[in-house]
Amino acid sequence: MGKGKNHGSITHSEWASDGAYSASIGAGAARAKASGGSFKRLPFNFCALSLQPYAHPVCTAQGTIFELTNILPWIKKHGTNPVDGSPLKGSELIKLHLAKNEDDEYVDPVTYKVFTDNTHIVALGNTGNVFAYDTVERLNVKAKLWRDLVNDAEFCRADIITLQDPQNVAARDLSGFRYLQEGASALTPEQDRSKSEAVNSNALGSAAKILKATEAVARARRERIDPNRNPALAASKAAVSGADTASAHPAQGTSGTRTVPYNAAQHTTGKAAASFTSTGLTPHTSGERALLTDEEYMLRPRRVKNKGYARMQTSMGDLNIELHTEYAPKAVWNFIQLARKGYYSGVSFHRNIRNFMIQGGDPTGTGKGGTSIWGKNFNDEIDGPLTHDSRGVLSMANKGKNTNSSQFFITYRAAEHLDRKHTIFGRVVGGMETLSRLEQAPTDPSSNRPTEDMAINEIVVFVDPFDEFQKERQAKDETAREREEIRKKGGTEDDRTTWTGKKVSASSNKQAGSAPGSRTGVVGKYLKAGPGQRLLSNSTGGTLDRQGVEDERAPVSKAVEEEDAWNEGPPTKKVKAGGFGNFDSW
C-alpha cells in the first residue's frame, strides 16, 4: 500500500464539516446535530405563558397548561393561544385537578406515583382530573371501564388529553412557542402599568431621554420576528434553565456548611436510597438527616432529666407522686397526657392485693381495657437503674412484653420479681396514710376486687417535666442569640477593657485591622513604635518618627503613649566593628 494518504478513512475535520455525509441523515449531518442545540423543555408544572410554577392550572384541548390568572388577560387582549397562535376563548379552558402528597409534590391520585418531567401525564376533559397514563391504560382502557377513577364519572377515549408525553418533547420546546418568537410581552395590563408607574420620569432629568431611547429600541426589537436577537426569548430560556436546574437538584443546599438542627435524627430520610431503587420517585442525591418532632426528640431516654410531680386524688385521700422522666419518658408522657385529658377521672381500682399492690387505670373496670395516648401499646422502658425495691413504687401494668397501655399499679412492699418486666415511672412521695387506707380496704378473696367503690377522682399535674425542658431549651437558644448579637456589636464592656483598665474601641480595632497596608502590633488605630524608632509629638498635634516624617494618623493619646512605652523592648546593643567578618568582601 505504501505511504499513500488515500486509504478510505475519514478524518475528524472532514466528519465535523458542514458537508459531512451520514448514512442515516444524509448530507449535512453536522448541521442536523447543531440544529437542536437550542432545545429548552418547559417543565410539566410550569405555566406555558409566564414560565413560572402554576397555582391554578387550566389546559386547552391540545394539552397546553396555563396559569388561570395569566391566560385570561392574554385571551382578553389577543384572543389567541400564545403557544401556537390559534384562536382561543376562555370558555374552552379546562380546569385541572392535580393531587399532591405530603411533600407537596404532584402525584397520581390512584397509585400515588410522583409526577416528573419524564412521566406520561394525561387529563380527562370532562372532569379535569389528572392521572398518569399508565394508570388510565391499565385500569380504564384495557379493562374497558370508562369511568373516572376519582369521582366515577363516565368518559370516552376522546376525553383523554395528553398533558406531557416523554416521547414527544417537541410539544414543550420553548423555541417553538409563538409569543416568544414574536417577543410579545406576557405581562398583564396591571403589571405593565405598575412597571411604568414605578419610575417617575419627570424627576429623572436627562436620564429620562435615555429611558425613552431604551424603550424605543426594545419596541423595535419586538417588532422583528428573529428569535436569535429577541431578549425576551433569551430571558425566558435563562429562567427555565434555572428552573430545570432547581428541579433536577432539589436537595442540594449551599456550598457552605449548614448548621445541624437540634432535633436532627441519626438516620437519614431514606429518599436517596428509595429514589435510587424506584423509578416512580423523584431523584434525591443528598442524604439529608431526618428531623424529629418535639415529642420524638424529648421521648429519648436520659434526654429530659427534669422530674415531674402530680397529685392523685382518690376517694380515700390524696397521693403525691414523683415521676421519673429520665429513665421512662414514654410512660411519663403517656401518664401526663392521659391525666390532662381527664382519662383517669372516675376510673376505679379494679384489683387490690394486700401486702402486694393496687392496680387501676382501666376505664372499663375489668382489667382488660385501656389504651395509651397514641392509641396503641408502647414498648417497655426497663434499661434504667430503677427497681421495685420499696413501698409506693408506681409502675406500668401489662399483658406481656411491650404491651403497655393506660393501666398502672402501686406496690405495697418491695417486689423484686417484677424487675425488668414492668416499666417503673414514678414513686409515691406523699400521702402514705392514704396508701395504707387503700391497702386495708376490704376485697373479694376470689377476685381481689374491692367490695367498696375505690376510684380516682382526678389526677392533677403540678410540674410537667417536658414543658420545663422546652422552656429551658428556649431560654438557652435566646441566650445564645443575645450573645451572638453582642459579639457582632463588639462585645460587652468587659470585652472592651484591657487588663490595665484601658478601654479599647471596637470600631477602631476593626478599622486598624482592615486598613490596607496595616501592620501587626497596632494599638487601636495608631501604629506602634518599632525597634529603633520613637514617636514624638509635633506642634500640629501629629506624630513624627526619627526621620521627621509626620504620621498621617490622628494624635496619639497619653494612655496609648504609656502603653507603647511598656511594650517597647530593650534597646538593641551595637555590634562592635572589627575582626575578619564573614569574608564577603574578599
PDB file of N, CA, C and O in Angstrom, residues 395-423:
ATOM      1  N   SER A 395     -45.682   1.763  88.723  1.00  0.00           N
ATOM      2  CA  SER A 395     -45.186   1.020  87.569  1.00  0.00           C
ATOM      3  C   SER A 395     -46.330   0.728  86.610  1.00  0.00           C
ATOM      4  O   SER A 395     -47.506   0.786  86.974  1.00  0.00           O
ATOM      5  N   MET A 396     -45.978   0.409  85.359  1.00  0.00           N
ATOM      6  CA  MET A 396     -46.961   0.121  84.320  1.00  0.00           C
ATOM      7  C   MET A 396     -47.383  -1.344  84.387  1.00  0.00           C
ATOM      8  O   MET A 396     -46.549  -2.247  84.524  1.00  0.00           O
ATOM      9  N   ALA A 397     -48.697  -1.581  84.285  1.00  0.00           N
ATOM     10  CA  ALA A 397     -49.220  -2.942  84.188  1.00  0.00           C
ATOM     11  C   ALA A 397     -49.262  -3.343  82.716  1.00  0.00           C
ATOM     12  O   ALA A 397     -49.509  -2.510  81.840  1.00  0.00           O
ATOM     13  N   ASN A 398     -49.027  -4.611  82.431  1.00  0.00           N
ATOM     14  CA  ASN A 398     -49.030  -5.059  81.038  1.00  0.00           C
ATOM     15  C   ASN A 398     -49.516  -6.495  80.943  1.00  0.00           C
ATOM     16  O   ASN A 398     -49.725  -7.172  81.953  1.00  0.00           O
ATOM     17  N   LYS A 399     -49.687  -6.967  79.713  1.00  0.00           N
ATOM     18  CA  LYS A 399     -50.100  -8.348  79.445  1.00  0.00           C
ATOM     19  C   LYS A 399     -48.947  -9.174  78.908  1.00  0.00           C
ATOM     20  O   LYS A 399     -49.157 -10.298  78.453  1.00  0.00           O
ATOM     21  N   GLY A 400     -47.756  -8.625  78.940  1.00  0.00           N
ATOM     22  CA  GLY A 400     -46.581  -9.284  78.402  1.00  0.00           C
ATOM     23  C   GLY A 400     -45.572  -8.235  77.961  1.00  0.00           C
ATOM     24  O   GLY A 400     -45.666  -7.044  78.310  1.00  0.00           O
ATOM     25  N   LYS A 401     -44.620  -8.661  77.171  1.00  0.00           N
ATOM     26  CA  LYS A 401     -43.557  -7.765  76.739  1.00  0.00           C
ATOM     27  C   LYS A 401     -44.100  -6.716  75.759  1.00  0.00           C
ATOM     28  O   LYS A 401     -44.827  -7.045  74.818  1.00  0.00           O
ATOM     29  N   ASN A 402     -43.764  -5.444  76.031  1.00  0.00           N
ATOM     30  CA  ASN A 402     -44.112  -4.313  75.149  1.00  0.00           C
ATOM     31  C   ASN A 402     -45.618  -4.198  74.901  1.00  0.00           C
ATOM     32  O   ASN A 402     -46.080  -3.994  73.784  1.00  0.00           O
ATOM     33  N   THR A 403     -46.415  -4.318  75.968  1.00  0.00           N
ATOM     34  CA  THR A 403     -47.876  -4.196  75.851  1.00  0.00           C
ATOM     35  C   THR A 403     -48.414  -3.159  76.835  1.00  0.00           C
ATOM     36  O   THR A 403     -49.474  -3.345  77.425  1.00  0.00           O
ATOM     37  N   ASN A 404     -47.686  -2.062  77.024  1.00  0.00           N
ATOM     38  CA  ASN A 404     -48.114  -1.022  77.967  1.00  0.00           C
ATOM     39  C   ASN A 404     -49.233  -0.193  77.349  1.00  0.00           C
ATOM     40  O   ASN A 404     -49.176   0.157  76.154  1.00  0.00           O
ATOM     41  N   SER A 405     -50.240   0.131  78.143  1.00  0.00           N
ATOM     42  CA  SER A 405     -51.356   0.948  77.652  1.00  0.00           C
ATOM     43  C   SER A 405     -51.634   2.070  78.646  1.00  0.00           C
ATOM     44  O   SER A 405     -50.868   3.026  78.713  1.00  0.00           O
ATOM     45  N   SER A 406     -52.692   1.964  79.426  1.00  0.00           N
ATOM     46  CA  SER A 406     -53.036   3.013  80.393  1.00  0.00           C
ATOM     47  C   SER A 406     -53.056   2.506  81.827  1.00  0.00           C
ATOM     48  O   SER A 406     -53.110   3.309  82.759  1.00  0.00           O
ATOM     49  N   GLN A 407     -53.002   1.201  82.036  1.00  0.00           N
ATOM     50  CA  GLN A 407     -53.105   0.650  83.384  1.00  0.00           C
ATOM     51  C   GLN A 407     -51.761   0.739  84.121  1.00  0.00           C
ATOM     52  O   GLN A 407     -50.701   0.600  83.502  1.00  0.00           O
ATOM     53  N   PHE A 408     -51.831   0.962  85.411  1.00  0.00           N
ATOM     54  CA  PHE A 408     -50.648   1.085  86.269  1.00  0.00           C
ATOM     55  C   PHE A 408     -50.960   0.452  87.616  1.00  0.00           C
ATOM     56  O   PHE A 408     -52.124   0.129  87.925  1.00  0.00           O
ATOM     57  N   PHE A 409     -49.927   0.260  88.430  1.00  0.00           N
ATOM     58  CA  PHE A 409     -50.121  -0.265  89.782  1.00  0.00           C
ATOM     59  C   PHE A 409     -49.116   0.390  90.721  1.00  0.00           C
ATOM     60  O   PHE A 409     -48.062   0.892  90.284  1.00  0.00           O
ATOM     61  N   ILE A 410     -49.463   0.376  92.030  1.00  0.00           N
ATOM     62  CA  ILE A 410     -48.612   0.929  93.089  1.00  0.00           C
ATOM     63  C   ILE A 410     -48.338  -0.198  94.082  1.00  0.00           C
ATOM     64  O   ILE A 410     -49.264  -0.867  94.551  1.00  0.00           O
ATOM     65  N   THR A 411     -47.059  -0.412  94.371  1.00  0.00           N
ATOM     66  CA  THR A 411     -46.679  -1.531  95.246  1.00  0.00           C
ATOM     67  C   THR A 411     -46.889  -1.167  96.711  1.00  0.00           C
ATOM     68  O   THR A 411     -46.758  -0.011  97.122  1.00  0.00           O
ATOM     69  N   TYR A 412     -47.214  -2.207  97.509  1.00  0.00           N
ATOM     70  CA  TYR A 412     -47.307  -2.053  98.957  1.00  0.00           C
ATOM     71  C   TYR A 412     -46.015  -2.467  99.653  1.00  0.00           C
ATOM     72  O   TYR A 412     -45.808  -2.156 100.829  1.00  0.00           O
ATOM     73  N   ARG A 413     -45.163  -3.181  98.951  1.00  0.00           N
ATOM     74  CA  ARG A 413     -43.874  -3.610  99.501  1.00  0.00           C
ATOM     75  C   ARG A 413     -42.931  -3.845  98.329  1.00  0.00           C
ATOM     76  O   ARG A 413     -43.323  -3.737  97.179  1.00  0.00           O
ATOM     77  N   ALA A 414     -41.694  -4.173  98.642  1.00  0.00           N
ATOM     78  CA  ALA A 414     -40.723  -4.472  97.589  1.00  0.00           C
ATOM     79  C   ALA A 414     -41.141  -5.728  96.833  1.00  0.00           C
ATOM     80  O   ALA A 414     -41.577  -6.716  97.427  1.00  0.00           O
ATOM     81  N   ALA A 415     -41.006  -5.673  95.516  1.00  0.00           N
ATOM     82  CA  ALA A 415     -41.383  -6.811  94.658  1.00  0.00           C
ATOM     83  C   ALA A 415     -40.292  -6.982  93.596  1.00  0.00           C
ATOM     84  O   ALA A 415     -40.452  -6.566  92.441  1.00  0.00           O
ATOM     85  N   GLU A 416     -39.190  -7.586  94.019  1.00  0.00           N
ATOM     86  CA  GLU A 416     -38.046  -7.707  93.122  1.00  0.00           C
ATOM     87  C   GLU A 416     -38.323  -8.645  91.951  1.00  0.00           C
ATOM     88  O   GLU A 416     -37.636  -8.560  90.921  1.00  0.00           O
ATOM     89  N   HIS A 417     -39.294  -9.516  92.061  1.00  0.00           N
ATOM     90  CA  HIS A 417     -39.581 -10.422  90.951  1.00  0.00           C
ATOM     91  C   HIS A 417     -40.240  -9.708  89.763  1.00  0.00           C
ATOM     92  O   HIS A 417     -40.355 -10.289  88.676  1.00  0.00           O
ATOM     93  N   LEU A 418     -40.651  -8.436  89.959  1.00  0.00           N
ATOM     94  CA  LEU A 418     -41.237  -7.666  88.861  1.00  0.00           C
ATOM     95  C   LEU A 418     -40.202  -6.822  88.105  1.00  0.00           C
ATOM     96  O   LEU A 418     -40.549  -6.200  87.102  1.00  0.00           O
ATOM     97  N   ASP A 419     -38.943  -6.809  88.596  1.00  0.00           N
ATOM     98  CA  ASP A 419     -37.905  -6.018  87.937  1.00  0.00           C
ATOM     99  C   ASP A 419     -37.645  -6.552  86.527  1.00  0.00           C
ATOM    100  O   ASP A 419     -37.668  -7.751  86.268  1.00  0.00           O
ATOM    101  N   ARG A 420     -37.391  -5.611  85.598  1.00  0.00           N
ATOM    102  CA  ARG A 420     -37.125  -5.911  84.181  1.00  0.00           C
ATOM    103  C   ARG A 420     -38.331  -6.530  83.464  1.00  0.00           C
ATOM    104  O   ARG A 420     -38.200  -7.027  82.353  1.00  0.00           O
ATOM    105  N   LYS A 421     -39.494  -6.494  84.116  1.00  0.00           N
ATOM    106  CA  LYS A 421     -40.711  -6.977  83.485  1.00  0.00           C
ATOM    107  C   LYS A 421     -41.763  -5.875  83.351  1.00  0.00           C
ATOM    108  O   LYS A 421     -42.627  -5.961  82.478  1.00  0.00           O
ATOM    109  N   HIS A 422     -41.700  -4.880  84.237  1.00  0.00           N
ATOM    110  CA  HIS A 422     -42.657  -3.766  84.227  1.00  0.00           C
ATOM    111  C   HIS A 422     -41.884  -2.450  84.285  1.00  0.00           C
ATOM    112  O   HIS A 422     -40.876  -2.352  84.985  1.00  0.00           O
ATOM    113  N   THR A 423     -42.380  -1.464  83.556  1.00  0.00           N
ATOM    114  CA  THR A 423     -41.727  -0.154  83.466  1.00  0.00           C
ATOM    115  C   THR A 423     -42.057   0.677  84.689  1.00  0.00           C
ATOM    116  O   THR A 423     -43.225   0.990  84.957  1.00  0.00           O
TER     117      THR A 423
END
